[in-house]
PDB file of C-alpha atoms in Angstrom:
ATOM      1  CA  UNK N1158      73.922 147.244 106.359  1.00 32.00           C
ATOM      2  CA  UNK N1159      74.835 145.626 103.015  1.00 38.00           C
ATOM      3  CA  UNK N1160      73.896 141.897 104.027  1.00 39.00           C
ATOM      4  CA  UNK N1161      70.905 142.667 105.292  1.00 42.00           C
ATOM      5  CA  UNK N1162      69.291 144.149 102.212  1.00 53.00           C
ATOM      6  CA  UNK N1163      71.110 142.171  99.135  1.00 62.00           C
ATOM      7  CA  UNK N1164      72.528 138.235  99.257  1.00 69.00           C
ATOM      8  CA  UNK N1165      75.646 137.854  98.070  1.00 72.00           C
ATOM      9  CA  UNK N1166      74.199 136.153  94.308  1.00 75.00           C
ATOM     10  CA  UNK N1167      71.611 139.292  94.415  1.00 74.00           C
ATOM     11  CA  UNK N1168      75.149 141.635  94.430  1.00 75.00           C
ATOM     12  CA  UNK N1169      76.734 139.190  91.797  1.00 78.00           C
ATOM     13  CA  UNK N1170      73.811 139.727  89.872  1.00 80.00           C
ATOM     14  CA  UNK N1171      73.769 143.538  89.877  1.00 79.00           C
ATOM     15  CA  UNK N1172      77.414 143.861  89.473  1.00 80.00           C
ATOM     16  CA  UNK N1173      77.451 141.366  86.554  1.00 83.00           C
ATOM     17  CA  UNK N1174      74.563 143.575  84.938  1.00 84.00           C
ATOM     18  CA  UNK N1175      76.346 146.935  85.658  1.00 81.00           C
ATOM     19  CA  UNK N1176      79.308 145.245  83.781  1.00 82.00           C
ATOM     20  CA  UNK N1177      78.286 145.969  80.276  1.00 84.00           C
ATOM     21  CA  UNK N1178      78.765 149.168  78.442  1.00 83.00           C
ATOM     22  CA  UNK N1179      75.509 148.663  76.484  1.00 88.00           C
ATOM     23  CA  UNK N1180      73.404 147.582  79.307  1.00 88.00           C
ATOM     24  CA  UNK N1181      75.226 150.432  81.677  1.00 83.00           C
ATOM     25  CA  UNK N1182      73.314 152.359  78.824  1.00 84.00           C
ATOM     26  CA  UNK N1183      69.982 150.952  78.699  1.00 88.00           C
ATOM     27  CA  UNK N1184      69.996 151.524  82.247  1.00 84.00           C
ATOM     28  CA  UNK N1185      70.708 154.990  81.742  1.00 79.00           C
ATOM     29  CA  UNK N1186      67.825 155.650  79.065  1.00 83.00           C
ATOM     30  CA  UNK N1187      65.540 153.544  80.874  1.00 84.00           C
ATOM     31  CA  UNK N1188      65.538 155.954  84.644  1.00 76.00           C
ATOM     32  CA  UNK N1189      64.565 158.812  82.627  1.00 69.00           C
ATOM     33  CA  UNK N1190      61.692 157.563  80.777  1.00 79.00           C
ATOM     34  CA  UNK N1191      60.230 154.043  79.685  1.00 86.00           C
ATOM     35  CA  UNK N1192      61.301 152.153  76.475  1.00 90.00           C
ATOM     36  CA  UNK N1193      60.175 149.719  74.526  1.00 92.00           C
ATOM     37  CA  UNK N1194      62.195 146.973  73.863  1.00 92.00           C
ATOM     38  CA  UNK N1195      62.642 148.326  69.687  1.00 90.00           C
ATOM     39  CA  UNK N1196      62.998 151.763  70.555  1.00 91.00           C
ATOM     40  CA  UNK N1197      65.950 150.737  72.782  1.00 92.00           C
ATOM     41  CA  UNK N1198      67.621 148.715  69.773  1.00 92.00           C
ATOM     42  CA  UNK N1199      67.300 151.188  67.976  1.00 91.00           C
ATOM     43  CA  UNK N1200      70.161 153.140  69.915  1.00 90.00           C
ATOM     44  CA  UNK N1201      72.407 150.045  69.184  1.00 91.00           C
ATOM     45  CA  UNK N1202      74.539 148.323  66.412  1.00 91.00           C
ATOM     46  CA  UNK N1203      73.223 145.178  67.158  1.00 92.00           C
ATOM     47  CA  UNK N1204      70.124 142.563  66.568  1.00 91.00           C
ATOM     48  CA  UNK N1205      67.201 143.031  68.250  1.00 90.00           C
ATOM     49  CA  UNK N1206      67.629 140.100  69.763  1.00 91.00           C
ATOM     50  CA  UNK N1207      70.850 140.582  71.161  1.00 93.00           C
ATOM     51  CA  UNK N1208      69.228 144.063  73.085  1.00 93.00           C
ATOM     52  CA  UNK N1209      66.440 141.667  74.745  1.00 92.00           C
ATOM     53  CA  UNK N1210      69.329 139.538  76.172  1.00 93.00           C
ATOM     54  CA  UNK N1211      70.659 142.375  78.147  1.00 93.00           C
ATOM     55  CA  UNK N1212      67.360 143.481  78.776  1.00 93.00           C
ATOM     56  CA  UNK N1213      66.821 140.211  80.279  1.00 92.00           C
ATOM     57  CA  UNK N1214      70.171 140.210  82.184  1.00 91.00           C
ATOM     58  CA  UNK N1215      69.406 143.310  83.680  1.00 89.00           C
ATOM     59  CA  UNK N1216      65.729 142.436  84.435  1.00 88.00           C
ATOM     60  CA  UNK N1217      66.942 139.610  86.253  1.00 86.00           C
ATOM     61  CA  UNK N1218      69.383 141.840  88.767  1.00 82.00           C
ATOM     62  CA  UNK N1219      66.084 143.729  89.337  1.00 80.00           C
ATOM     63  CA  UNK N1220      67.787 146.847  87.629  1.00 84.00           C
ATOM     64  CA  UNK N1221      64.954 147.313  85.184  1.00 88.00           C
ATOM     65  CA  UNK N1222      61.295 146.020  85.193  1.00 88.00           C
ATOM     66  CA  UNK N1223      59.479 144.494  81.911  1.00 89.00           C
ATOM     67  CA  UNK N1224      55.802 145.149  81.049  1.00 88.00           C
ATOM     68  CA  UNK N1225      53.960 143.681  77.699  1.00 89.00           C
ATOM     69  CA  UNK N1226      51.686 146.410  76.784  1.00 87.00           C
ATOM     70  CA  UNK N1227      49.737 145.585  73.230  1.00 87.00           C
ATOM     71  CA  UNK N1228      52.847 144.312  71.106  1.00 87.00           C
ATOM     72  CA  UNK N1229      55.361 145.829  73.056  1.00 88.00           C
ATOM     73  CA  UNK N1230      57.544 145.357  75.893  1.00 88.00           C
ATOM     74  CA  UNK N1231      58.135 148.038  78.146  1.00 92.00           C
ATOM     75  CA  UNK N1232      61.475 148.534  79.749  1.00 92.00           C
ATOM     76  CA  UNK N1233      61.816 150.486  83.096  1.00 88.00           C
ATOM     77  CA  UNK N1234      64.921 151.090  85.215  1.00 83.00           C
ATOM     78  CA  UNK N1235      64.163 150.335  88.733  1.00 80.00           C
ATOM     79  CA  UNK N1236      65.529 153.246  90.985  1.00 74.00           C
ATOM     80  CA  UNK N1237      65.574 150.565  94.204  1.00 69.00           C
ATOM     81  CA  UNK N1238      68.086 148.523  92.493  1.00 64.00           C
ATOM     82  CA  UNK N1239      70.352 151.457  91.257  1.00 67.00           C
ATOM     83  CA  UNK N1240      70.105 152.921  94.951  1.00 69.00           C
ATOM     84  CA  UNK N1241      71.479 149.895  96.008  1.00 64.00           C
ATOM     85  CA  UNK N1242      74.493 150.203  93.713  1.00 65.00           C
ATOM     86  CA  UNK N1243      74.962 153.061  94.904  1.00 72.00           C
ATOM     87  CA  UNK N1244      74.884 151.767  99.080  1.00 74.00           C
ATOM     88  CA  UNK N1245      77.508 149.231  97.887  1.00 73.00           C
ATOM     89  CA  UNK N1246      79.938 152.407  97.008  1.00 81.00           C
ATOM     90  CA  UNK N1247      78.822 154.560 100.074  1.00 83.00           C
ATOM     91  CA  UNK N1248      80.041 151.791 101.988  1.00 80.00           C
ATOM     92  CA  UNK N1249      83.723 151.339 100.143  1.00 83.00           C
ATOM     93  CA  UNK N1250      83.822 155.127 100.422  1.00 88.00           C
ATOM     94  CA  UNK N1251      83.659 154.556 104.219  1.00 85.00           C
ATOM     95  CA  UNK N1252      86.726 152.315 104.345  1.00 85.00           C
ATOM     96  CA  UNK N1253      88.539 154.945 102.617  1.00 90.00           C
ATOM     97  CA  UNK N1254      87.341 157.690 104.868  1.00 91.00           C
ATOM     98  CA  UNK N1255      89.057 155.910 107.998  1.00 90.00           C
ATOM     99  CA  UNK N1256      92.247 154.902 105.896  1.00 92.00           C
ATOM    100  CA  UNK N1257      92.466 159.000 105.359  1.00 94.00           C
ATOM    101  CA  UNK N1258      91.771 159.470 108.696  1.00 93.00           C
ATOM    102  CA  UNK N1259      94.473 156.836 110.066  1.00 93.00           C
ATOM    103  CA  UNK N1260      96.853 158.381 107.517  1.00 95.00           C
ATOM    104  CA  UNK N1261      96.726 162.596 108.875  1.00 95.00           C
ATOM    105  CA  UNK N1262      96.827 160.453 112.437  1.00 94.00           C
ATOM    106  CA  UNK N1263     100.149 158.842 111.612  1.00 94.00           C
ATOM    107  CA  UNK N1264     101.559 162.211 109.786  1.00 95.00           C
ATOM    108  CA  UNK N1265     100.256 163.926 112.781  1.00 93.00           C
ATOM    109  CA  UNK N1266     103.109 162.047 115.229  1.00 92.00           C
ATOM    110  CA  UNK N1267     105.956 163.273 112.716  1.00 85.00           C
ATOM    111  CA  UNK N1268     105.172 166.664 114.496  1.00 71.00           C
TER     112      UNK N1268
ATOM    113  CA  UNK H  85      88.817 167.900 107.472  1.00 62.00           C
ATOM    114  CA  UNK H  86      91.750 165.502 105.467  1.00 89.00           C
ATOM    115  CA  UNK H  87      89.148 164.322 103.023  1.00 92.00           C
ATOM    116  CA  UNK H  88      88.669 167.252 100.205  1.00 92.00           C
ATOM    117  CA  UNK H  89      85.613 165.744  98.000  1.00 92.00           C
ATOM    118  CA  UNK H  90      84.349 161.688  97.466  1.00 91.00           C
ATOM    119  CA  UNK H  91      83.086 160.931  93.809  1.00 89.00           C
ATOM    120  CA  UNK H  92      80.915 157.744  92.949  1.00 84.00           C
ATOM    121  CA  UNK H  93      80.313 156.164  89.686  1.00 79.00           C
ATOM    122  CA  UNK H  94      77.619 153.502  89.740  1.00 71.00           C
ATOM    123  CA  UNK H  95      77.212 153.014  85.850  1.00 66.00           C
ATOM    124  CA  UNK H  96      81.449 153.036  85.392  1.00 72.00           C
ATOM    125  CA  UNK H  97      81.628 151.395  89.018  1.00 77.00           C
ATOM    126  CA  UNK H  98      84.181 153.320  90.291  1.00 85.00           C
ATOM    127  CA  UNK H  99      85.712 155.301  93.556  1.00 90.00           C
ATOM    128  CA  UNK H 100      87.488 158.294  93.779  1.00 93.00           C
ATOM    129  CA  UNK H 101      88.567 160.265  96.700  1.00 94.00           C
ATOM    130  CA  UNK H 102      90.635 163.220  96.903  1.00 95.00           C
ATOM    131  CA  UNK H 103      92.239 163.853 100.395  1.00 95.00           C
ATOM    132  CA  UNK H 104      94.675 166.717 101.478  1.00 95.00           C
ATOM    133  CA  UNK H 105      97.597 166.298 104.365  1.00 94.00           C
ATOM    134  CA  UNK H 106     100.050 168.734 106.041  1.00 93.00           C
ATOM    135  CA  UNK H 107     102.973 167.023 105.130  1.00 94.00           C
ATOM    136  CA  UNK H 108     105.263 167.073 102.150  1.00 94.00           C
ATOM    137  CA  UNK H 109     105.073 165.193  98.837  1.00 96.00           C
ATOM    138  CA  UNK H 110     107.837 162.364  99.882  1.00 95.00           C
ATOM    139  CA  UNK H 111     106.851 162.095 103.409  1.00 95.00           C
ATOM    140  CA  UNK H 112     103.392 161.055 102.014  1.00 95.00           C
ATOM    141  CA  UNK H 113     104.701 158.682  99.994  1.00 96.00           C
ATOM    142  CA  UNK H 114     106.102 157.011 102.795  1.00 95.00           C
ATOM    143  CA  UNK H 115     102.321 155.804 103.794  1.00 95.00           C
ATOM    144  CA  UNK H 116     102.410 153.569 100.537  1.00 96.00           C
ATOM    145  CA  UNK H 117     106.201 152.604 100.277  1.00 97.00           C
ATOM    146  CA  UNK H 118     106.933 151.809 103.836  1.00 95.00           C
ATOM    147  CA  UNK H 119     105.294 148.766 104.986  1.00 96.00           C
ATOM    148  CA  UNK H 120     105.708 148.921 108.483  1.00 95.00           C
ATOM    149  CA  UNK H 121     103.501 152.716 107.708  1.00 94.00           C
ATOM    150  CA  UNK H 122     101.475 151.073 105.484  1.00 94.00           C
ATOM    151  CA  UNK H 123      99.868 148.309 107.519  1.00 92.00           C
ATOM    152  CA  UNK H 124      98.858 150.806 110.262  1.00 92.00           C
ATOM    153  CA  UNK H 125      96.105 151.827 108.060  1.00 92.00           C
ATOM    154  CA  UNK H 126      95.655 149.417 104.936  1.00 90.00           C
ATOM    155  CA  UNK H 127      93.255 147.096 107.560  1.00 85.00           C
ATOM    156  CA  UNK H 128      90.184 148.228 109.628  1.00 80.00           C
ATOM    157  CA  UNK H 129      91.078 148.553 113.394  1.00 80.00           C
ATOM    158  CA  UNK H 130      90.198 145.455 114.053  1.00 79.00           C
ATOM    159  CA  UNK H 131      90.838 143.768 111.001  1.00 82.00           C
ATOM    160  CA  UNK H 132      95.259 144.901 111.172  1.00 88.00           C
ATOM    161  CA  UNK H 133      96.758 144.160 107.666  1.00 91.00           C
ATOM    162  CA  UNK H 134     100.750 142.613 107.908  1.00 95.00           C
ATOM    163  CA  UNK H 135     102.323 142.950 104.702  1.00 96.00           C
ATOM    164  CA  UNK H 136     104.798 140.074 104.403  1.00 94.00           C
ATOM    165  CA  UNK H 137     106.232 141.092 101.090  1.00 95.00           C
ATOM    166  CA  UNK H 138     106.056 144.952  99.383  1.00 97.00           C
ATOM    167  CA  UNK H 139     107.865 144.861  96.717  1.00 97.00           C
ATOM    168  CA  UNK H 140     107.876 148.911  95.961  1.00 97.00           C
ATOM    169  CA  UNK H 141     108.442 148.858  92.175  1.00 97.00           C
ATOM    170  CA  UNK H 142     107.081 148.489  88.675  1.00 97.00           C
ATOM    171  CA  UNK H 143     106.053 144.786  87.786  1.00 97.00           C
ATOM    172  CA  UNK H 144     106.950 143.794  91.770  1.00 97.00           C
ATOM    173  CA  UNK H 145     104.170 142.321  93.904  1.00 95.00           C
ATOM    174  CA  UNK H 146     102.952 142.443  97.816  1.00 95.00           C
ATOM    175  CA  UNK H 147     101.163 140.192  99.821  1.00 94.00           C
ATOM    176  CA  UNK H 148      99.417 140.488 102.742  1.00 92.00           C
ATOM    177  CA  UNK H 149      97.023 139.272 105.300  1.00 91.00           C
ATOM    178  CA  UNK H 150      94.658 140.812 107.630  1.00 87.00           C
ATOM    179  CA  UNK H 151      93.698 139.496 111.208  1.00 88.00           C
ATOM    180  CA  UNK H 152      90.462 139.598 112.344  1.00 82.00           C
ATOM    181  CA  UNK H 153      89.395 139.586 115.712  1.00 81.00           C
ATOM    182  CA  UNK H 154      88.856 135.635 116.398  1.00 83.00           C
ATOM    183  CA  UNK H 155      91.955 135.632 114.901  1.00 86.00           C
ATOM    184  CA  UNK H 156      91.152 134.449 111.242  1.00 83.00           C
ATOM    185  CA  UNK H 157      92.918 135.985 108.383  1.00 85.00           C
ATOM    186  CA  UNK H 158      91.754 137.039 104.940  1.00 82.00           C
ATOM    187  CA  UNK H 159      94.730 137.533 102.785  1.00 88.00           C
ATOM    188  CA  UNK H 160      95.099 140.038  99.883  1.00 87.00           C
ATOM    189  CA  UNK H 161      97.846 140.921  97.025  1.00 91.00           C
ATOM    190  CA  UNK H 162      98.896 143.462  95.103  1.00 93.00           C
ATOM    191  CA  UNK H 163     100.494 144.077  91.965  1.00 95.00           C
ATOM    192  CA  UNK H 164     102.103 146.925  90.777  1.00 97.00           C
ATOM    193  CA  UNK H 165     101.393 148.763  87.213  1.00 97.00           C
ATOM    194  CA  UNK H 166     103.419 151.590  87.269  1.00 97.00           C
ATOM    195  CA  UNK H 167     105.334 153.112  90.101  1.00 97.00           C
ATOM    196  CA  UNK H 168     107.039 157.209  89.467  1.00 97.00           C
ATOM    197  CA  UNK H 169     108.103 158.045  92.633  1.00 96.00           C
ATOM    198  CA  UNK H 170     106.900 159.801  94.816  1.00 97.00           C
ATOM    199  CA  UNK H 171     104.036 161.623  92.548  1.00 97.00           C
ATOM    200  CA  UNK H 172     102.097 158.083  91.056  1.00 98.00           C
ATOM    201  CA  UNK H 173     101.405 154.552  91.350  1.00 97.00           C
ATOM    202  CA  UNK H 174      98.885 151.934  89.977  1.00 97.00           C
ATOM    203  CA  UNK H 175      98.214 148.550  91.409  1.00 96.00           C
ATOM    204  CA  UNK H 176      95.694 145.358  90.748  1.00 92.00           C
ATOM    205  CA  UNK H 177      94.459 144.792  94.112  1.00 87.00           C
ATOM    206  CA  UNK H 178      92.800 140.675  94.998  1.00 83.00           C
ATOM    207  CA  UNK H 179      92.306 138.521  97.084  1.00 80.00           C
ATOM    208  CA  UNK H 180      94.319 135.647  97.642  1.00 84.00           C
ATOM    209  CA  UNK H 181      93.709 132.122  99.058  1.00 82.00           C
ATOM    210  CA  UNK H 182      95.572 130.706 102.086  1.00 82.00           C
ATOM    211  CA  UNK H 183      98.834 129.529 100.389  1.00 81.00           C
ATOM    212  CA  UNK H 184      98.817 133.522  99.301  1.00 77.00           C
ATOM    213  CA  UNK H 185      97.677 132.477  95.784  1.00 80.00           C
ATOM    214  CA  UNK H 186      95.528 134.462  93.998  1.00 79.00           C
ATOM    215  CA  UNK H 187      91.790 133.630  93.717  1.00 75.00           C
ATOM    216  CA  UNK H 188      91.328 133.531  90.318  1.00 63.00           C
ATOM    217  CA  UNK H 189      87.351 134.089  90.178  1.00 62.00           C
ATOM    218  CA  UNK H 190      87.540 137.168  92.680  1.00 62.00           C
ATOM    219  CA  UNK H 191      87.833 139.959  90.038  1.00 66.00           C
ATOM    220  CA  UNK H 192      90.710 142.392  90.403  1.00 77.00           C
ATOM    221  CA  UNK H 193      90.606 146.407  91.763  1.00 83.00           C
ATOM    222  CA  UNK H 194      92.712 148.934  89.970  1.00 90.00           C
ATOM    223  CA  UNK H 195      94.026 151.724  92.115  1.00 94.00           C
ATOM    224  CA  UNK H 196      95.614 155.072  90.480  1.00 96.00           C
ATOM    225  CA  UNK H 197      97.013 157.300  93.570  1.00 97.00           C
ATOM    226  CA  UNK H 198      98.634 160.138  92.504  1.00 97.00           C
ATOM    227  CA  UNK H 199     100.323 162.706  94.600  1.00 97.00           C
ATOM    228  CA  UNK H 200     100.730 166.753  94.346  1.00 97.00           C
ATOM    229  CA  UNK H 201     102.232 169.220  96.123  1.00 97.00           C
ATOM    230  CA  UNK H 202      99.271 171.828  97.250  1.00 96.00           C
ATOM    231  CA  UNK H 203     101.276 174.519  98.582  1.00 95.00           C
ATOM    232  CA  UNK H 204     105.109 174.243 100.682  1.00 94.00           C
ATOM    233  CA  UNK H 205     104.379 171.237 103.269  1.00 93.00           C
ATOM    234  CA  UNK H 206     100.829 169.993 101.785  1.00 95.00           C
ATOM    235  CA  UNK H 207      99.962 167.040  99.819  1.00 95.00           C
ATOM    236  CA  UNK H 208      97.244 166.521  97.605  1.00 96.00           C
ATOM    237  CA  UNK H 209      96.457 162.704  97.608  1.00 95.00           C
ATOM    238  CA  UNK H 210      94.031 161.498  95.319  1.00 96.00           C
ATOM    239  CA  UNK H 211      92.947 157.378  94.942  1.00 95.00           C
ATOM    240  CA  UNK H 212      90.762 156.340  92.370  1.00 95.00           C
ATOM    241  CA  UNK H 213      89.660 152.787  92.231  1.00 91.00           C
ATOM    242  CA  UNK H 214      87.633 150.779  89.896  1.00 87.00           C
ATOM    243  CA  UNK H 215      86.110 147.734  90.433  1.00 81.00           C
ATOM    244  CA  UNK H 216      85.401 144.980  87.649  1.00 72.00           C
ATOM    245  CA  UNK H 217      82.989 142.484  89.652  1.00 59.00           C
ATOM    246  CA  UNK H 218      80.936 142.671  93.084  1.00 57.00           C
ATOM    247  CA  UNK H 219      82.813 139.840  94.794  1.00 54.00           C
ATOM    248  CA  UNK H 220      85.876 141.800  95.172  1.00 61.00           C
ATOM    249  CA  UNK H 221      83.898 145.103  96.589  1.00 68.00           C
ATOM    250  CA  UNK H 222      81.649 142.891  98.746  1.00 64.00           C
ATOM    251  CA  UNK H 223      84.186 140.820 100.087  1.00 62.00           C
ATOM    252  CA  UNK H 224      85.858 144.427 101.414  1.00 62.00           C
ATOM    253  CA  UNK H 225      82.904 145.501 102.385  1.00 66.00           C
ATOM    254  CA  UNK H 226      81.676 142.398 104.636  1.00 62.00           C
ATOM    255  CA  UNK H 227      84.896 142.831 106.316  1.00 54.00           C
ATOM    256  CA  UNK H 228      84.440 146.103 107.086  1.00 50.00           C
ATOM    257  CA  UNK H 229      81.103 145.699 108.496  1.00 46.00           C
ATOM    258  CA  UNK H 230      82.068 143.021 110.310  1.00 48.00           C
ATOM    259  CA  UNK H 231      84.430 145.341 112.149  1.00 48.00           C
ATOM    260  CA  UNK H 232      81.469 147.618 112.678  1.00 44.00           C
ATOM    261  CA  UNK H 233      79.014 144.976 113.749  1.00 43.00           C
ATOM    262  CA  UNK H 234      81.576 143.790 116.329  1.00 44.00           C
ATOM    263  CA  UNK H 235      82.273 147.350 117.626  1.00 47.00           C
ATOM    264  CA  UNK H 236      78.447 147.289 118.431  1.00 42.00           C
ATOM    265  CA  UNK H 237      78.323 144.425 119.759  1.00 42.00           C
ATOM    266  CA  UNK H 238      80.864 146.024 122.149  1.00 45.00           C
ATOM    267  CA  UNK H 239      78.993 148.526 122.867  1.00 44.00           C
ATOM    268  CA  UNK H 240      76.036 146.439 123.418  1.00 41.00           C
ATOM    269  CA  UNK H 241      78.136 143.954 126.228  1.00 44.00           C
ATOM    270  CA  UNK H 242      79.656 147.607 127.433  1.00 47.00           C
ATOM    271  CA  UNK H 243      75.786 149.023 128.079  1.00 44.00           C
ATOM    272  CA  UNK H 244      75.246 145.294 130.023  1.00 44.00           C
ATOM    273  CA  UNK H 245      78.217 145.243 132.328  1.00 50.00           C
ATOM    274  CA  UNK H 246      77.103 148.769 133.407  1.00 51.00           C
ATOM    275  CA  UNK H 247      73.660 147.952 134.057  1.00 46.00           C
ATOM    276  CA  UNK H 248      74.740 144.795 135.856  1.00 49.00           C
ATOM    277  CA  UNK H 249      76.938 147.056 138.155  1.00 50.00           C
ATOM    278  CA  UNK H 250      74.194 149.550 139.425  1.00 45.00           C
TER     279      UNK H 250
END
C-alpha cells in the first residue's frame, strides 16, 4: 500500500516536482541516459542557473540523483521514484475500476 | 468486462479510463445527473457518498459527503465546467472542510466524461481526470485503502471467530 512506502510530504514532494513542464522534461531526458547539469540547459531557454533549481527540486523528491564527476554534475532519473508515481495512479485507477463496476451493477437492475 | 482500456500519464499526471455499458446514451447519463444513482457508486462501499446538493448544470455546484465506517465523514464538491447533455460534462472536483467550504490548499481534479453511443443500446463512457497536486490524489487514495485495510481486517476477525468455533 501507498502509506507504507511514501509519507505524505515524500508524495507532496514528488507531485510538486512532477508539476513543472521543464522538470517533467528533465525527468524524461534524464531515464534514458545521464546528463550533465550544462548539457541539460542546453535544451532550455533559460539560465543555467535556473535548470540547477529544478534539478535540485527534483533531486530532493528523489526523482533524479546528482553525482560531481571532474567539473560536472551528473544528473540521473531515479526509476524507484518514477515507479512510485506511477503506484500512486495504479491505485486511483482502482477506485475507478469499482465505480465502473458499481455502475454495469446498477444498469444491470433496469433489466 | 465493462472496463474497455485504463491509460496513465505520470509526467502529465493524468487518468483516463474508457468503459463500455449495455444501456443507452441517456440512461447512462442518469448515473451522473441523478443523485440518488449517483451516490450508489461515487463512494467506496464502505465509504457511501450523500450528495446534499447536485446542481446538474453549467456554472452550478454539488456537495457532498462520504461516511466512513466509524462514522466520520470526509466531504467533497464539485463544480461544473461545461454540461451538453447527455454526450459531455467537465467538473473541478475538491475537497471541502466541515462547513462544506472548500479547502483552499487541496488542489483541484478536472474530470472530462464524455458519452457515445457504441452500437443501438451501448454506451461508450470515457472519464479522464487530471490531477494538479498529490494532496488531492492521496487524500482519495488513503480513503480508499482505508476501505481495503478494513475489509481485511474483516477478514482477519472472520478467520478468528472460525477458529475460535472449532
Amino acid at each position: 500500500m501507498v502509506v507504507d512506502q511514501l509519507s505524505e510530504s515524500e508524495v507532496d514532494r514528488l507531485f510538486h516536482a512532477l508539476a513543472d513542464s521543464t522538470r517533467r522534461s528533465i525527468v524524461v531526458r534524464a531515464i534514458s541516459e545521464e546528463h550533465s547539469v550544462s548539457a541539460l540547459a542546453a535544451h532550455y531557454a533559460m539560465s543555467f542557473a535556473a535548470v540547477q533549481k529544478h534539478v535540485a527540486v527534483l533531486e530532493q523528491a528523489s526523482l533524479v540523483t546528482k553525482e560531481k564527476r571532474g567539473r560536472e554534475q551528473m544528473v540521473r532519473a531515479n526509476r524507484e521514484a518514477v515507479r512510485r508515481a506511477r503506484h500512486l495512479l495504479d491505485e486511483y485507477e482502482k477506485i475507478w475500476r469499482q465505480r465502473v463496476d458499481r455502475i454495469a451493477e446498477i444498469l444491470a437492475e433496469d433489466e | 468486462m465493462a472496463v474497455i482500456s485504463s491509460e496513465k500519464d505520470i509526467e502529465a499526471l493524468s487518468f483516463t479510463i474508457v468503459a463500455e455499458f449495455d444501456a443507452a446514451v441517456d440512461r447512462v447519463w442518469q448515473i451522473w445527473e441523478d443523485p440518488r444513482q449517483l451516490e450508489r457508486w461515487w463512494g467506496p462501499p464502505t465509504w457511501p457518498a450523500t450528495f446534499d446538493k447536485h446542481e446538474f448544470r453549467e456554472g452550478g455546484s454539488s456537495s457532498y459527503f462520504m461516511t466512513g465506517p466509524e462514522g466520520e465523514k470526509s466531504r467533497g464538491w464539485w463544480k461544473f465546467t461545461a454540461i451538453d447533455s447527455p454526450r459531455r460534462l467537465e467538473f473541478n472536483d475538491g475537497f471541502a472542510d466541515e462547513s462544506g467550504a472548500p479547502v483552499g490548499d487541496m488542489g483541484e481534479t478536472h474530470a472530462v466524461v464524455t458519452l457515445e453511443e457504441v452500437e443501438a443500446g451501448r454506451t461508450r463512457m470515457t472519464v479522464a481526470s487530471s490531477f494538479e497536486n498529490a494532496e488531492q490524489l492521496q487524500q482519495m487514495l488513503e480513503m480508499g485503502m482505508e476501505e481495503g485495510l478494513k475489509e481485511a481486517m474483516g477478514q482477519i476477525d472472520g478467520i478468528l471467530a472460525e477458529r475460535a468455533s472449532v
